[in-house]
CSV table of C-alpha atoms in Angstrom, one decimal:
chain,number,residue,atom,x,y,z
A,19,MET,CA,-19.9,10.9,-8.9
A,20,LYS,CA,-17.1,9.9,-11.4
A,21,GLN,CA,-18.1,7.1,-13.4
A,22,GLU,CA,-16.7,3.8,-12.0
A,23,HIS,CA,-14.9,1.5,-14.5
A,24,THR,CA,-15.7,-2.4,-14.0
A,25,MET,CA,-13.3,-4.5,-16.5
A,26,SER,CA,-9.6,-4.0,-16.2
A,27,ASP,CA,-7.0,-4.4,-19.2
A,28,ALA,CA,-4.6,-6.8,-17.0
A,29,ARG,CA,-1.8,-5.7,-19.0
A,30,SER,CA,-1.5,-2.6,-17.8
A,31,THR,CA,-2.7,-2.5,-14.8
A,32,ALA,CA,-1.0,-2.8,-11.8
A,33,LEU,CA,-2.0,-3.4,-8.4
A,34,ILE,CA,0.4,-1.4,-5.2
A,35,VAL,CA,0.1,-2.6,-1.8
A,36,ILE,CA,1.1,-0.3,1.1
A,37,ASP,CA,2.5,-1.0,3.4
A,38,LEU,CA,1.3,-5.5,4.3
A,39,GLN,CA,4.8,-5.4,5.8
A,40,ASN,CA,5.7,-7.9,8.9
A,41,ASP,CA,6.9,-5.2,11.6
A,42,PHE,CA,3.0,-3.4,10.8
A,43,LEU,CA,1.4,-6.7,11.2
A,44,ALA,CA,3.1,-9.8,12.1
A,45,PRO,CA,3.4,-10.9,15.3
A,46,GLY,CA,6.1,-9.8,17.7
A,47,GLY,CA,6.4,-7.8,15.5
A,48,ALA,CA,6.8,-3.4,16.0
A,49,TYR,CA,3.4,-2.7,15.8
A,50,ASP,CA,2.0,-6.4,17.4
A,51,ARG,CA,4.9,-5.5,20.7
A,52,GLY,CA,3.2,-1.9,21.3
A,53,GLY,CA,-0.5,-3.3,20.5
A,54,ALA,CA,-1.1,-1.2,17.3
A,55,VAL,CA,-2.2,-3.3,15.5
A,56,SER,CA,-6.4,-3.6,14.5
A,57,ALA,CA,-7.5,-7.0,13.4
A,58,GLU,CA,-9.3,-5.3,10.4
A,59,ALA,CA,-5.2,-4.6,9.6
A,60,ARG,CA,-4.7,-8.2,10.1
A,61,ALA,CA,-7.1,-9.9,7.8
A,62,LEU,CA,-5.4,-7.7,4.8
A,63,PRO,CA,-3.5,-9.8,4.0
A,64,PRO,CA,-5.1,-13.1,3.0
A,65,ARG,CA,-7.8,-10.9,0.7
A,66,VAL,CA,-5.5,-9.1,-1.0
A,67,ALA,CA,-3.1,-12.0,-1.8
A,68,PRO,CA,-6.2,-13.9,-4.7
A,69,VAL,CA,-6.1,-10.3,-5.4
A,70,ALA,CA,-2.3,-10.1,-6.4
A,71,ARG,CA,-2.0,-13.6,-7.8
A,72,ALA,CA,-5.3,-13.4,-10.5
A,73,LEU,CA,-3.9,-10.3,-11.3
A,74,LYS,CA,-0.5,-11.9,-11.9
A,75,ALA,CA,-2.5,-14.5,-13.7
A,76,ALA,CA,-3.6,-12.1,-16.4
A,77,GLY,CA,-0.4,-11.1,-17.3
A,78,GLY,CA,-0.1,-8.0,-15.1
A,79,PHE,CA,2.0,-6.2,-13.1
A,80,VAL,CA,2.3,-5.9,-8.6
A,81,ALA,CA,4.9,-3.5,-6.2
A,82,ALA,CA,4.7,-3.5,-2.8
A,83,SER,CA,6.2,-0.2,-0.6
A,84,GLN,CA,7.8,-0.9,2.5
A,85,PHE,CA,7.9,1.2,5.1
A,86,THR,CA,11.8,2.2,5.4
A,87,LEU,CA,13.2,3.6,9.5
A,88,TRP,CA,16.5,4.1,8.0
A,89,PRO,CA,19.4,4.7,10.7
A,90,ASP,CA,21.9,7.9,11.7
A,91,ALA,CA,25.6,7.8,12.2
A,92,ALA,CA,25.1,6.1,15.8
A,93,GLY,CA,22.1,3.5,14.2
A,94,GLU,CA,19.8,4.6,14.9
A,95,PRO,CA,16.4,4.4,13.4
A,96,MET,CA,15.0,8.0,11.8
A,97,ILE,CA,11.6,8.5,13.0
A,98,SER,CA,9.9,11.8,11.4
A,99,PRO,CA,8.7,13.7,14.9
A,100,HIS,CA,5.4,13.1,14.6
A,101,LEU,CA,5.5,9.8,14.7
A,102,ARG,CA,7.5,9.2,16.8
A,103,ARG,CA,4.8,11.6,19.4
A,104,LEU,CA,2.5,8.4,17.4
A,105,ARG,CA,3.7,4.8,18.1
A,106,PRO,CA,7.0,6.1,21.1
A,107,PHE,CA,7.1,2.1,20.5
A,108,LEU,CA,9.6,2.1,17.7
A,109,ARG,CA,13.2,1.6,18.4
A,110,ARG,CA,16.2,1.0,16.8
A,111,GLY,CA,15.9,-2.2,14.8
A,112,ASP,CA,12.2,-1.5,13.7
A,113,PHE,CA,11.0,-1.1,10.2
A,114,ALA,CA,15.5,-1.3,9.3
A,115,ALA,CA,16.0,-2.1,5.8
A,116,GLY,CA,16.7,-5.9,4.6
A,117,GLY,CA,15.3,-6.7,8.1
A,118,PRO,CA,12.9,-9.3,8.4
A,119,GLY,CA,10.2,-7.3,9.9
A,120,HIS,CA,10.4,-4.8,7.5
A,121,ALA,CA,9.5,-7.7,4.6
A,122,CYS,CA,6.0,-7.8,3.8
A,123,VAL,CA,4.4,-10.3,4.7
A,124,ALA,CA,4.2,-14.2,4.2
A,125,GLU,CA,1.0,-14.1,2.2
A,126,LEU,CA,2.7,-12.6,-0.7
A,127,ASP,CA,5.3,-14.0,-1.1
A,128,GLY,CA,6.1,-14.7,-4.3
A,129,LEU,CA,3.9,-12.4,-5.7
A,130,VAL,CA,5.5,-8.5,-5.3
A,131,ASP,CA,7.4,-7.7,-8.7
A,132,VAL,CA,8.9,-4.8,-7.5
A,133,ALA,CA,8.8,-3.4,-3.9
A,134,VAL,CA,10.1,1.1,-3.7
A,135,TRP,CA,11.3,1.6,0.2
A,136,LYS,CA,8.9,4.3,0.9
A,137,VAL,CA,9.5,7.2,4.5
A,138,ALA,CA,6.8,8.6,4.5
A,139,TYR,CA,2.8,8.3,3.3
A,140,SER,CA,2.8,7.8,-0.3
A,141,ALA,CA,4.3,5.4,-2.3
A,142,PHE,CA,5.7,7.5,-5.4
A,143,PHE,CA,6.5,10.0,-2.1
A,144,ASN,CA,10.8,9.9,-3.2
A,145,THR,CA,11.2,6.4,-4.6
A,146,GLN,CA,10.9,5.1,-8.4
A,147,LEU,CA,8.0,3.5,-8.8
A,148,ASP,CA,5.8,5.8,-11.4
A,149,TRP,CA,9.8,5.4,-13.1
A,150,VAL,CA,9.1,1.3,-13.2
A,151,LEU,CA,5.4,1.5,-13.5
A,152,ARG,CA,6.0,4.2,-16.7
A,153,ARG,CA,8.0,1.1,-17.9
A,154,ALA,CA,6.1,-1.4,-17.5
A,155,GLY,CA,3.4,0.4,-19.8
A,156,ILE,CA,0.6,0.4,-16.7
A,157,GLU,CA,-2.1,2.5,-16.4
A,158,HIS,CA,-3.9,1.5,-14.1
A,159,VAL,CA,-3.4,1.6,-10.4
A,160,ALA,CA,-5.4,-0.3,-7.6
A,161,ILE,CA,-4.1,0.5,-4.3
A,162,CYS,CA,-4.1,-1.7,-1.0
A,163,GLY,CA,-2.8,-2.0,2.3
A,164,ILE,CA,-2.5,0.2,5.0
A,165,VAL,CA,-3.6,2.8,6.0
A,166,THR,CA,-6.9,3.5,4.6
A,167,ASN,CA,-6.5,7.3,5.5
A,168,GLY,CA,-2.5,7.8,4.9
A,169,GLY,CA,-0.2,5.2,3.0
A,170,VAL,CA,-3.2,4.7,0.8
A,171,ALA,CA,-5.1,7.4,0.2
A,172,SER,CA,-1.8,9.9,-0.3
A,173,THR,CA,-1.1,7.0,-2.7
A,174,ALA,CA,-4.3,7.3,-4.9
A,175,ARG,CA,-4.2,11.0,-4.6
A,176,ASP,CA,-0.8,10.7,-6.1
A,177,ALA,CA,-1.2,8.5,-8.4
A,178,HIS,CA,-4.2,11.1,-10.0
A,179,MET,CA,-2.0,14.1,-10.0
A,180,ARG,CA,0.1,11.5,-12.5
A,181,ASP,CA,-2.0,10.3,-14.6
A,182,TYR,CA,-3.3,7.1,-14.0
A,183,HIS,CA,-7.2,5.3,-13.3
A,184,VAL,CA,-7.1,4.6,-9.4
A,185,THR,CA,-9.1,1.6,-8.2
A,186,VAL,CA,-9.7,2.0,-4.0
A,187,LEU,CA,-10.2,-2.2,-3.0
A,188,ALA,CA,-12.0,-0.7,-0.3
A,189,ASP,CA,-12.4,-4.5,1.6
A,190,GLY,CA,-9.0,-5.2,0.8
A,191,CYS,CA,-7.2,-1.6,3.0
A,192,ALA,CA,-8.5,-0.3,6.7
A,193,ALA,CA,-7.6,3.0,8.8
A,194,PRO,CA,-7.7,2.1,13.1
A,195,THR,CA,-11.3,2.6,12.9
A,196,PRO,CA,-14.2,2.3,11.1
A,197,ALA,CA,-15.2,5.2,11.3
A,198,LEU,CA,-11.3,6.8,9.7
A,199,HIS,CA,-12.5,3.9,7.4
A,200,ASN,CA,-15.0,5.0,5.5
A,201,ALA,CA,-14.0,8.5,5.8
A,202,ALA,CA,-10.8,8.5,4.1
A,203,LEU,CA,-12.9,6.6,1.2
A,204,ALA,CA,-16.0,9.2,0.9
A,205,ASP,CA,-13.3,11.6,0.6
A,206,LEU,CA,-11.4,8.7,-2.1
A,207,ARG,CA,-14.3,8.5,-4.5
A,208,SER,CA,-13.5,12.4,-6.3
A,209,VAL,CA,-9.8,10.7,-7.5
A,210,ALA,CA,-10.6,7.1,-7.5
A,211,ASP,CA,-13.2,3.9,-8.4
A,212,LEU,CA,-13.7,2.2,-5.1
A,213,ARG,CA,-14.3,-1.6,-6.1
A,214,ALA,CA,-14.1,-4.4,-4.3
A,215,CYS,CA,-11.4,-7.2,-4.0
A,216,GLU,CA,-14.0,-9.9,-5.2
A,217,ASP,CA,-15.5,-7.5,-8.0
A,218,PHE,CA,-12.0,-6.6,-9.0
A,219,ILE,CA,-10.6,-9.8,-9.7
A,220,ALA,CA,-14.5,-10.4,-11.5
A,221,GLY,CA,-13.1,-8.0,-13.6
A,222,ILE,CA,-9.7,-8.5,-14.4
A,223,VAL,CA,-9.0,-8.8,-19.0
A,224,ARG,CA,-7.3,-10.6,-20.1
């Protein structure tokens, strides 16, 4: 079994917050309108924000990914076929770049150093996240957000392939069901350490 690190040097550590956006979580957002927000997902922002605050206070780095639906020439969102089947309620204006639904949730205001706009599960796919992390001297990434078996898992695996030390905050992410969440975490043990948010905060080294 992968040995879990108990301490994190803040200066070389980044928290990566996956898709904690208004259209996913906020009342009146796209997923709220479609009835697709779980109680577990809604609980994440107040649990993740203290991690970001503690890491920044110790000299660490906070990055966020923002899922983005780019418009076509007619202004309609370009939605992949699999997502359209899963989320038929998505419509024009949802996850529009720079819009209120696209923004990170209010709990993260003032805490995000860099945000990258992404179009697929992984925060590394077709974004500048890796470039930014390398320039910032990051060696260790702690990943949280939604969903455990989607964006979180894909980002964790991509980080592992890029030789970052990877931690997944087990209670800082959520999936559509507890079973999916637990299965994804069990699978991620091969590439990441699993830590609770409070334990991660306690292990930050200035």
